PDB file of C-alpha atoms in Angstrom:
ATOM      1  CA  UNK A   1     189.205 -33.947   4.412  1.00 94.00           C
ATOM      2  CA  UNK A   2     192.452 -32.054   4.977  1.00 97.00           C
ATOM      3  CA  UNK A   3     194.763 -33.072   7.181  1.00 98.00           C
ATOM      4  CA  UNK A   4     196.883 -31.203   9.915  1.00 98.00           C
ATOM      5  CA  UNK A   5     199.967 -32.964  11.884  1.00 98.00           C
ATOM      6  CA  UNK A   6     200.991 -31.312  15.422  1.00 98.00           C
ATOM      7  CA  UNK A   7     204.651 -32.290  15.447  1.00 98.00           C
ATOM      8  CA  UNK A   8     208.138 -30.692  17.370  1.00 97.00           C
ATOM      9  CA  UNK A   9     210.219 -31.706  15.408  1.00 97.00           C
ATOM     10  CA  UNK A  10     211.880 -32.425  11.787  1.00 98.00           C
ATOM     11  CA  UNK A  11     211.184 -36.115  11.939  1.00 97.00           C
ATOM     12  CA  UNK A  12     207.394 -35.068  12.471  1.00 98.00           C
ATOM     13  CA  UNK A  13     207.453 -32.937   9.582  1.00 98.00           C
ATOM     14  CA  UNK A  14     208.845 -35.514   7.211  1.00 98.00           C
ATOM     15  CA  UNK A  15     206.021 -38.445   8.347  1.00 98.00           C
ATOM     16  CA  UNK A  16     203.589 -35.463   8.071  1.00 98.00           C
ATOM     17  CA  UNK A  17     204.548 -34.273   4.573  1.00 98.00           C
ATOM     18  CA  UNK A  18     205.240 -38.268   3.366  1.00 98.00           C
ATOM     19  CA  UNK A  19     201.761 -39.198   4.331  1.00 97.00           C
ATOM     20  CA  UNK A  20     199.891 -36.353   2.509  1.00 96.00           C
ATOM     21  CA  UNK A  21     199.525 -33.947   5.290  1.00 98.00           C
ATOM     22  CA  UNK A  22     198.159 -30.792   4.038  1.00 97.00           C
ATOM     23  CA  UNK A  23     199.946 -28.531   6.699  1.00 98.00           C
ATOM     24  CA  UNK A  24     200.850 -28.938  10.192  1.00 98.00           C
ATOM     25  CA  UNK A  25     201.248 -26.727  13.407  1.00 98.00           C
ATOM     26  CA  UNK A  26     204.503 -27.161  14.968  1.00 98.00           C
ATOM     27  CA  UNK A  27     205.236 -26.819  18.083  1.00 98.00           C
ATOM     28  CA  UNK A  28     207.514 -27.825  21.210  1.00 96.00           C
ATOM     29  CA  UNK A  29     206.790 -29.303  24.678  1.00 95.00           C
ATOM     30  CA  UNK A  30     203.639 -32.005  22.942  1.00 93.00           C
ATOM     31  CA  UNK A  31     204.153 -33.151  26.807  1.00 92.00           C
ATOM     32  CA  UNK A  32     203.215 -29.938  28.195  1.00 93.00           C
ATOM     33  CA  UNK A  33     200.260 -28.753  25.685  1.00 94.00           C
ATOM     34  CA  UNK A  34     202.766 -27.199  23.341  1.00 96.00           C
ATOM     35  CA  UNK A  35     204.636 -24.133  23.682  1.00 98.00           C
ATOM     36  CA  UNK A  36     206.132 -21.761  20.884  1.00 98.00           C
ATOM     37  CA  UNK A  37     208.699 -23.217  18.827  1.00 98.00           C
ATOM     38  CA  UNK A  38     212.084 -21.727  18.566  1.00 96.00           C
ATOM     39  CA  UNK A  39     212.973 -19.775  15.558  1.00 96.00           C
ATOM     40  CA  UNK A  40     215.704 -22.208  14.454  1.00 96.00           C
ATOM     41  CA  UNK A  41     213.092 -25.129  14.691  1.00 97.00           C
ATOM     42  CA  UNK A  42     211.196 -23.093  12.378  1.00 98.00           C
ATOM     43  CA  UNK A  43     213.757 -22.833   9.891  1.00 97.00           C
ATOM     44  CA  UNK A  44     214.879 -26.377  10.251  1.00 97.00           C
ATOM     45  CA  UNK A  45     211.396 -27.452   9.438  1.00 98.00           C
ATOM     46  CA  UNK A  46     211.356 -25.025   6.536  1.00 97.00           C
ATOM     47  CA  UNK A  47     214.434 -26.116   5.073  1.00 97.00           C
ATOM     48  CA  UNK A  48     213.495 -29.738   5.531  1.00 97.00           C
ATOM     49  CA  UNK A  49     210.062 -29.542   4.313  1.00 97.00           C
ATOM     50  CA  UNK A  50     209.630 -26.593   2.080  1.00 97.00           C
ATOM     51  CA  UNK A  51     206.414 -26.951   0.224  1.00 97.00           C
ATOM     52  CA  UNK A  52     204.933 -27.441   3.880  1.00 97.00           C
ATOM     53  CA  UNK A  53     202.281 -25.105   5.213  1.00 98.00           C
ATOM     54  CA  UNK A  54     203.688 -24.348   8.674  1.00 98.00           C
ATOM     55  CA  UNK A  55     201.255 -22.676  11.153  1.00 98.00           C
ATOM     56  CA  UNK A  56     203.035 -22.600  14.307  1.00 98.00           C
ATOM     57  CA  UNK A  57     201.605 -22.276  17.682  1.00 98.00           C
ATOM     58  CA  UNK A  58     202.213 -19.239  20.054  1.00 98.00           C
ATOM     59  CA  UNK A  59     201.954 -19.717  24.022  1.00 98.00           C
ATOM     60  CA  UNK A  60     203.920 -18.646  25.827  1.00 96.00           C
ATOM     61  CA  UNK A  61     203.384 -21.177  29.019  1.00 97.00           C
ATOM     62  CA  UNK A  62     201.726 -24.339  29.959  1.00 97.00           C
ATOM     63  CA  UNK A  63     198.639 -23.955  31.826  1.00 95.00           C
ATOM     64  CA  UNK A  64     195.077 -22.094  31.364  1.00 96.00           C
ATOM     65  CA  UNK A  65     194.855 -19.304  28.740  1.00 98.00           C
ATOM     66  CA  UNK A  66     194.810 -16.339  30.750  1.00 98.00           C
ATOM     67  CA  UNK A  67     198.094 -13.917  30.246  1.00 98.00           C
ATOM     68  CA  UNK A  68     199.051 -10.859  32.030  1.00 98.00           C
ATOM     69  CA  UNK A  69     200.181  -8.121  30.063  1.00 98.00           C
ATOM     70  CA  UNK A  70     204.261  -9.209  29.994  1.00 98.00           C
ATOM     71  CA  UNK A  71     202.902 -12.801  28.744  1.00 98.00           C
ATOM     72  CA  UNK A  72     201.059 -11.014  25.778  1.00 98.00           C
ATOM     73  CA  UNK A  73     203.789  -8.674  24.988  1.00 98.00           C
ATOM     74  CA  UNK A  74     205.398 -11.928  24.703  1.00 98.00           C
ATOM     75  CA  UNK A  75     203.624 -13.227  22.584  1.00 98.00           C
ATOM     76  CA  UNK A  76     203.099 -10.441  20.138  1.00 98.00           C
ATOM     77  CA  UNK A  77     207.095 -10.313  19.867  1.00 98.00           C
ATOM     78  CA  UNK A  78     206.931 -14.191  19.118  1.00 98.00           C
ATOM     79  CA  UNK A  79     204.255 -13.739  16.625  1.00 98.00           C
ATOM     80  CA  UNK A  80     206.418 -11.300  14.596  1.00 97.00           C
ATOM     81  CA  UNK A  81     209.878 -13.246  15.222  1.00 97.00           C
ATOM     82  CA  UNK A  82     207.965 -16.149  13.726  1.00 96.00           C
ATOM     83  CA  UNK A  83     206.428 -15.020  10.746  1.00 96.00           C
ATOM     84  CA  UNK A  84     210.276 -13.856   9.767  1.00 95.00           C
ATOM     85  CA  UNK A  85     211.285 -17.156  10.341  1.00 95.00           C
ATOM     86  CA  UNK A  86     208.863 -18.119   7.591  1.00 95.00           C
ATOM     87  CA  UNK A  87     205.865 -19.438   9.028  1.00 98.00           C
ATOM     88  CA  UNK A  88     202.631 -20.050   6.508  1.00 98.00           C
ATOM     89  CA  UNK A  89     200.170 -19.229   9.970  1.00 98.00           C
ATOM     90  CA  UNK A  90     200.068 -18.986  13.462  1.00 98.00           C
ATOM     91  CA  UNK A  91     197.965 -20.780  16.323  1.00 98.00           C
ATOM     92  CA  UNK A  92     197.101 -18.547  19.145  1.00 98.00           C
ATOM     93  CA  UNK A  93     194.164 -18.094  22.022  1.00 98.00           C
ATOM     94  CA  UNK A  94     193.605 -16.090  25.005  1.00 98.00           C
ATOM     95  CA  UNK A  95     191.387 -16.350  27.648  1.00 98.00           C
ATOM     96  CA  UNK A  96     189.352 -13.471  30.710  1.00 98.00           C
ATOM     97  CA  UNK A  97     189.904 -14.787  34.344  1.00 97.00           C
ATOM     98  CA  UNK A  98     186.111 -15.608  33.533  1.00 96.00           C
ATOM     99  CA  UNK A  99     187.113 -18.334  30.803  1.00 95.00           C
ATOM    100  CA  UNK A 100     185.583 -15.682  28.357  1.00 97.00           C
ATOM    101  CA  UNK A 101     187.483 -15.191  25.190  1.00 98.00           C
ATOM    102  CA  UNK A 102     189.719 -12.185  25.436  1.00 98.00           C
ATOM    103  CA  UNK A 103     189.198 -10.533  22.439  1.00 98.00           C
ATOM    104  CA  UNK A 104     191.243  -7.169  22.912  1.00 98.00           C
ATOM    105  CA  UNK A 105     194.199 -10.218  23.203  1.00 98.00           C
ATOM    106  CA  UNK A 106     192.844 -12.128  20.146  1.00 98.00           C
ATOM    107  CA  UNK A 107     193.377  -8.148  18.300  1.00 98.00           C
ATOM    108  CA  UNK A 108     196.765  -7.671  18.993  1.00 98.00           C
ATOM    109  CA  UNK A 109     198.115 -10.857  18.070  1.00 98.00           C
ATOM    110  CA  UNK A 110     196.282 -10.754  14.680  1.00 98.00           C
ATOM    111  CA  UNK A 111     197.356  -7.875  14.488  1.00 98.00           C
ATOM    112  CA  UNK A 112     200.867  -8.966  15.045  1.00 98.00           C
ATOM    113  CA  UNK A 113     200.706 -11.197  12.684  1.00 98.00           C
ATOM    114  CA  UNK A 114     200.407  -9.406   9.680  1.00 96.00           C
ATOM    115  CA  UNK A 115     198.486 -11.232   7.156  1.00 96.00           C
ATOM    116  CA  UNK A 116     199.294 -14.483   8.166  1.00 98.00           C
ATOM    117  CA  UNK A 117     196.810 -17.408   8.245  1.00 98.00           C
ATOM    118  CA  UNK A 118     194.781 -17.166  11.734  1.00 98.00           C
ATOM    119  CA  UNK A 119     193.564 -20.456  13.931  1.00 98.00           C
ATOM    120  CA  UNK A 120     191.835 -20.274  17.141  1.00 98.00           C
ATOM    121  CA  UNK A 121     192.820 -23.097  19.390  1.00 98.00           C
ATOM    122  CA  UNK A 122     191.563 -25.268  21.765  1.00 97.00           C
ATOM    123  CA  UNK A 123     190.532 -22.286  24.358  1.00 98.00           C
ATOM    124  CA  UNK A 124     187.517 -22.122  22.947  1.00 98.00           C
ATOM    125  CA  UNK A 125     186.620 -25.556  24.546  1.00 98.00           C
ATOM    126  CA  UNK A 126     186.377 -23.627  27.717  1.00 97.00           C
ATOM    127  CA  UNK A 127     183.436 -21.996  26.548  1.00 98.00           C
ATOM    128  CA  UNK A 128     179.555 -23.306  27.236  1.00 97.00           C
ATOM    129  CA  UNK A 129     178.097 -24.474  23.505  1.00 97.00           C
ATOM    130  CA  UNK A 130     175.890 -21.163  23.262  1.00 98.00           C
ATOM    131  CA  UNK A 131     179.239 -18.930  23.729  1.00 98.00           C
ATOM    132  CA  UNK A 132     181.273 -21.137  21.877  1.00 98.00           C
ATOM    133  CA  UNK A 133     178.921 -21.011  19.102  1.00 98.00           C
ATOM    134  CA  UNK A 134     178.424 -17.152  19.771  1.00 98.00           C
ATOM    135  CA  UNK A 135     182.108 -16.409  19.463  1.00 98.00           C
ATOM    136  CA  UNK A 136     182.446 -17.957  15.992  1.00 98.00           C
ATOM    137  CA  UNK A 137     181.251 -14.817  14.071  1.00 98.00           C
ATOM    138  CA  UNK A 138     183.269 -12.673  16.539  1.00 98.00           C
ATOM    139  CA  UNK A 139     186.416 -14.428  15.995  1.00 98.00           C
ATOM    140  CA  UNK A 140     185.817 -14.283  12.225  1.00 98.00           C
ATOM    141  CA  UNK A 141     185.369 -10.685  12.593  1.00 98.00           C
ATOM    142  CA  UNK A 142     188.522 -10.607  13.870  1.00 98.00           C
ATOM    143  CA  UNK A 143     190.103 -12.160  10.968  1.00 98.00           C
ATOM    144  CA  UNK A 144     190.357 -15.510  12.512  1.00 98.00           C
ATOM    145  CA  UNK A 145     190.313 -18.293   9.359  1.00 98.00           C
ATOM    146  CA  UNK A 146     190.199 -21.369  11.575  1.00 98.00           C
ATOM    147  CA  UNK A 147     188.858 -22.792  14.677  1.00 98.00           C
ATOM    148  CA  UNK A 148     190.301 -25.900  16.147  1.00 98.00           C
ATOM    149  CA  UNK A 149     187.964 -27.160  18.669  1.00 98.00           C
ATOM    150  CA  UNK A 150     186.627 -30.675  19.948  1.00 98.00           C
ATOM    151  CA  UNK A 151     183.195 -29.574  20.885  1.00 98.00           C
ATOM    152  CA  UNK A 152     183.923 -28.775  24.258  1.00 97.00           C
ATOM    153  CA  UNK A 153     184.195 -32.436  24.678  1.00 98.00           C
ATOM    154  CA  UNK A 154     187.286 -34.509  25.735  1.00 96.00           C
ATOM    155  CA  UNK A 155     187.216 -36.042  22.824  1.00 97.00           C
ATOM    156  CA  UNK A 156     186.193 -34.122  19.387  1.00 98.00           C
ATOM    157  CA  UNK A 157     184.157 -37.506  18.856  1.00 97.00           C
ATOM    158  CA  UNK A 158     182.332 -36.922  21.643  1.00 97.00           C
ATOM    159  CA  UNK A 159     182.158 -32.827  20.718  1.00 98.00           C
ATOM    160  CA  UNK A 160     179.793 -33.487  17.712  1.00 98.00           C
ATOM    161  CA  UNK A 161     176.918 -31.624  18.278  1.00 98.00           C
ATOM    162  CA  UNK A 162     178.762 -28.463  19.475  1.00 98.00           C
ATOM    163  CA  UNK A 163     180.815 -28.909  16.329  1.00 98.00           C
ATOM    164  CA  UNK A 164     178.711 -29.038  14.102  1.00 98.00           C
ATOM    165  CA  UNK A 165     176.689 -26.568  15.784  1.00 98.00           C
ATOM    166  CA  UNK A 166     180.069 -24.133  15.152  1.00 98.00           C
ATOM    167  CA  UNK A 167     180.332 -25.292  11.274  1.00 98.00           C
ATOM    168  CA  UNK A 168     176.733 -23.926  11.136  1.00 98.00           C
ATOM    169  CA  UNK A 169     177.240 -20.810  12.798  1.00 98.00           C
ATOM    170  CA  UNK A 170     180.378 -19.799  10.735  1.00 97.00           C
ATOM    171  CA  UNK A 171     178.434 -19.943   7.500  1.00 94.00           C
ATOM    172  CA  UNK A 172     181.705 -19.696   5.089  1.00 93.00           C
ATOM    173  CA  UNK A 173     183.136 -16.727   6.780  1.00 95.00           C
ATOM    174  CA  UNK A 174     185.818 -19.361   8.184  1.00 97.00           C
ATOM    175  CA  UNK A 175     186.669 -23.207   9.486  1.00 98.00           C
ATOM    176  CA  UNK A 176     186.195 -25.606  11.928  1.00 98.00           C
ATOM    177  CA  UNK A 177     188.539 -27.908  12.289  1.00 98.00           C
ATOM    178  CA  UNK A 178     188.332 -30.683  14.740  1.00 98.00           C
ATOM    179  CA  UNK A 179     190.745 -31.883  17.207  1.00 98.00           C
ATOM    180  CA  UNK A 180     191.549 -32.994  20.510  1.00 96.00           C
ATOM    181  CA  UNK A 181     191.826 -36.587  21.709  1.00 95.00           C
ATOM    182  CA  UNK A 182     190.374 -37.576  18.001  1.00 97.00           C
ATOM    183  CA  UNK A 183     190.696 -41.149  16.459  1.00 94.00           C
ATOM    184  CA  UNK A 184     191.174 -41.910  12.807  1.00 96.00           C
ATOM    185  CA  UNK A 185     187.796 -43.808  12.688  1.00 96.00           C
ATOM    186  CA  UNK A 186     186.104 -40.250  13.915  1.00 96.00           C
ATOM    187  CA  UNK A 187     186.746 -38.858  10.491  1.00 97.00           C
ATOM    188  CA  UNK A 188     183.802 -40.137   8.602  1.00 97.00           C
ATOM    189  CA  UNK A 189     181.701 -38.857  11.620  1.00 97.00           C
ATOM    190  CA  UNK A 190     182.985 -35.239  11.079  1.00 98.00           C
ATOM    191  CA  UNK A 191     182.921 -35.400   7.031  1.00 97.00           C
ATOM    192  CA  UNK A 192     179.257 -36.428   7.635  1.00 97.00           C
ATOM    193  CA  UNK A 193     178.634 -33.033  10.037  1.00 96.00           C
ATOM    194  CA  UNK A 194     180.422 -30.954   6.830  1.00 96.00           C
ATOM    195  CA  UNK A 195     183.785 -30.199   8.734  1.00 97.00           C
ATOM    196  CA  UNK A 196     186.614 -30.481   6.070  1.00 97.00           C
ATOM    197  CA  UNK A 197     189.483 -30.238   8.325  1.00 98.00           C
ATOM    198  CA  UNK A 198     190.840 -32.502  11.227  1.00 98.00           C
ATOM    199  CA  UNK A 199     194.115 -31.991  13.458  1.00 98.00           C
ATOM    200  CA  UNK A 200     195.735 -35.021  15.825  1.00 96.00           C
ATOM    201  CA  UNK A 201     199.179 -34.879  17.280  1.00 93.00           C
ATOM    202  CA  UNK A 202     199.382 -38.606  16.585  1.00 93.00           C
ATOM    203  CA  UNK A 203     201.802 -39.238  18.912  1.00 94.00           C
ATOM    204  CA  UNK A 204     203.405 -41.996  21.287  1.00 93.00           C
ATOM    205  CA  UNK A 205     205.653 -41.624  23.956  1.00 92.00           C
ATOM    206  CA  UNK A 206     209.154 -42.955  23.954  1.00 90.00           C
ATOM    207  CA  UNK A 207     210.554 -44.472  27.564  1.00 82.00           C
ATOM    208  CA  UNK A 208     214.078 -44.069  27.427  1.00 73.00           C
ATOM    209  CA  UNK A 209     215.974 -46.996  29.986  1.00 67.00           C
ATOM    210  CA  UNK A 210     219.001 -45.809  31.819  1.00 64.00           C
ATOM    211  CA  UNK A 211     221.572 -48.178  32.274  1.00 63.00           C
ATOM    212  CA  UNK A 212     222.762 -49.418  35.605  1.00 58.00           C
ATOM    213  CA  UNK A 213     220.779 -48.511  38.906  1.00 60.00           C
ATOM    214  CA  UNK A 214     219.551 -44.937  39.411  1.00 54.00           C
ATOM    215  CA  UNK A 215     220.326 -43.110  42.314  1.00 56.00           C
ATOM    216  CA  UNK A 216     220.447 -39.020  43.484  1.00 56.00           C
ATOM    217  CA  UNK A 217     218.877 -36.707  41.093  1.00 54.00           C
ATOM    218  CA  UNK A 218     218.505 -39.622  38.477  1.00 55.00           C
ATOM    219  CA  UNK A 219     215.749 -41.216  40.315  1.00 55.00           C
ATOM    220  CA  UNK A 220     213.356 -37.959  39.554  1.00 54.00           C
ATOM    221  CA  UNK A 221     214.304 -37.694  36.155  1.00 68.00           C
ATOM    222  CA  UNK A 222     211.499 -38.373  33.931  1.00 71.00           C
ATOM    223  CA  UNK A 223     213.129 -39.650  30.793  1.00 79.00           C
ATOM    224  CA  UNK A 224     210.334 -40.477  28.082  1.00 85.00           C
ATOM    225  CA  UNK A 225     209.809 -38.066  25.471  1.00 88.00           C
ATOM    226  CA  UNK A 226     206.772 -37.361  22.832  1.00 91.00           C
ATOM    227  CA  UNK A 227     207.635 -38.418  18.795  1.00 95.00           C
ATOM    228  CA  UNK A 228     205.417 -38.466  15.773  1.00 96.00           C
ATOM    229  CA  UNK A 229     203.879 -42.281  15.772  1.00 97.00           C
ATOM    230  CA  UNK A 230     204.607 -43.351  11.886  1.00 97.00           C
ATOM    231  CA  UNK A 231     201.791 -45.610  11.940  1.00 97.00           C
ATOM    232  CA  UNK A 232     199.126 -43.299  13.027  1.00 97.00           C
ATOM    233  CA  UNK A 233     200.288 -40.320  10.470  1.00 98.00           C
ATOM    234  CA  UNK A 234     199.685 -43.033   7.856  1.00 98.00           C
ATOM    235  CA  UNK A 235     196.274 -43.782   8.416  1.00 98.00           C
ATOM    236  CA  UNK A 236     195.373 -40.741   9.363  1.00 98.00           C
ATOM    237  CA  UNK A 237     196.814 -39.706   5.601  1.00 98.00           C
ATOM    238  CA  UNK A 238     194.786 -42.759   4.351  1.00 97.00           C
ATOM    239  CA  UNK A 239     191.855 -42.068   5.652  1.00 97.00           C
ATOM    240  CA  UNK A 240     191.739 -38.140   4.597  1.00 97.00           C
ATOM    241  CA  UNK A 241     192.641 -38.985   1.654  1.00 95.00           C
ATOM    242  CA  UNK A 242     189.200 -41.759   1.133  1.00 95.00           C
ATOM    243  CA  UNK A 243     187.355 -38.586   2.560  1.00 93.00           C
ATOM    244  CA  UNK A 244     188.710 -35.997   0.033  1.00 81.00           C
ATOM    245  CA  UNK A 245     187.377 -38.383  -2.524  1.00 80.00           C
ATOM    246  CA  UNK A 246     183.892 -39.352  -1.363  1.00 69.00           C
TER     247      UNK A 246
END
C-alpha cells in the first residue's frame, strides 16, 4: 500500500518522509480544504526533504469546484510557477455549474503542467457512482495518472463499492487512490478491493490560549491552527508498510 501525507508545512514533510511516506501533496489552508502552496513553501519542502515526491495541490479558493475563466487562468499560471519550483506532480479538479466534470478545464491544466504527474481530486465525489465511474477512462484519456476519491461517501470507508467500482473501471490505464475522512484500520478494507494507494491529512488541531482576558477584535479571533499529528503518520506508515508486504 503506498502512502500519501497532505501536509502545509516542513514539519509535515519531515513526519511524512520519517514514517515511510511514499510522497505527499502539500498544500496550505488544511482548515479551509487546502489551497495552492506558495512557491517558497515549495522550495522549503524541497530543500528539507529532497528525495520526497511532492505533488502539490492547485485551487485557487475554498469552496465548490466551479472557476470562472480569471480563476483558471489562475490556476494554469500556478501550475507552471509550481512545477519550476520543483514539484514531482500536481493535484487539480474542476467542476460545470452542473457538478459535471469540466473537462475543457481538466485540458488546460494538464496541459499546463507539462509532463508532470496528474491526480484528480476529491471533485469527483460530486459525481453519482455511474458518472464517477464513467469519467475514469475520460480522465485517463486526459492523461490523468491518479484519482483520489472516497467513493462519493463521507468517509472513503464508507465509499467502498464506488471505489472499487472505479479500480475496475480504470483497468491499468491509471489509480485510485482513496481518501477522505479515512482511518488507518480502513486500509486492509481497500488492499482487499485492489486499491494500492491511500491519502489522509492526519491531522489535529492546535488551540492556541491567549493570555489575559480578550477583548475588541481579539474576541473573534480564531486562534487554533491545523499540524501534522505524529502519532497518526506513524501508524498510518505502519500499517502501509504490513500491506506492502502481504
Amino acid at each position: 500500500m503506498r502512502l500519501e501525507i497532505a501536509v502545509q508545512d516542513v514539519p509535515g514533510a519531515h513526519l511524512a518522509a520519517a514514517h515511510g511516506a511514499d510522497r505527499i501533496e502539500l498544500c496550505c489552508a488544511l482548515q479551509l480544504g487546502g489551497l495552492t502552496p506558495s512557491q517558497g513553501l515549495l522550495r522549503s519542502v524541497r530543500s528539507a526533504e529532497p528525495a520526497l515526491p511532492i505533488h502539490a495541490l492547485i485551487r485557487a479558493r475554498p469552496g465548490d469546484y466551479v472557476y470562472d475563466a480569471p480563476a483558471l487562468a489562475l490556476m494554469l499560471a500556478e501550475i507552471k510557477e509550481i512545477r519550476d519550483a520543483g514539484a514531482t506532480g500536481v493535484v487539480i479538479g474542476a467542476l460545470t455549474p452542473a457538478d459535471t466534470i469540466d473537462y475543457a478545464a481538466v485540458q488546460a491544466m494538464v496541459a499546463a503542467a507539462d509532463g508532470l504527474h496528474i491526480t484528480f481530486h476529491r471533485a469527483v465525489d460530486h459525481l453519482s457512482m455511474n458518472d464517477a465511474v464513467a469519467a475514469v477512462a475520460r480522465l485517463a484519456s486526459l492523461g490523468v495518472q491518479r484519482i483520489l476519491s472516497s467513493g462519493g461517501a463521507l468517509k472513503a470507508g464508507a465509499g467502498l463499492a464506488q471505489l472499487r467500482a472505479m479500480h475496475a473501471a480504470a483497468s491499468g490505464t491509471l489509480t485510485i487512490m482513496a481518501g477522505g475522512g479515512v482511518d488507518v484500520a480502513d486500509f486492509a478494507a481497500f488492499h482487499d478491493a485492489g486499491l494500492r494507494d491511500v491519502h489522509l491529512s492526519a491531522k489535529r488541531t492546535i488551540h492556541k490560549s491567549t493570555p489575559g482576558p480578550l477583548t475588541g477584535a481579539a474576541q473573534a479571533e480564531d486562534n487554533s491552527y491545523f499540524v501534522t499529528d505524529a502519532h497518526m503518520v506513524e501508524q498510518a506508515g505502519i500499517a502501509a508498510r504490513a500491506l506492502a508486504l502481504a
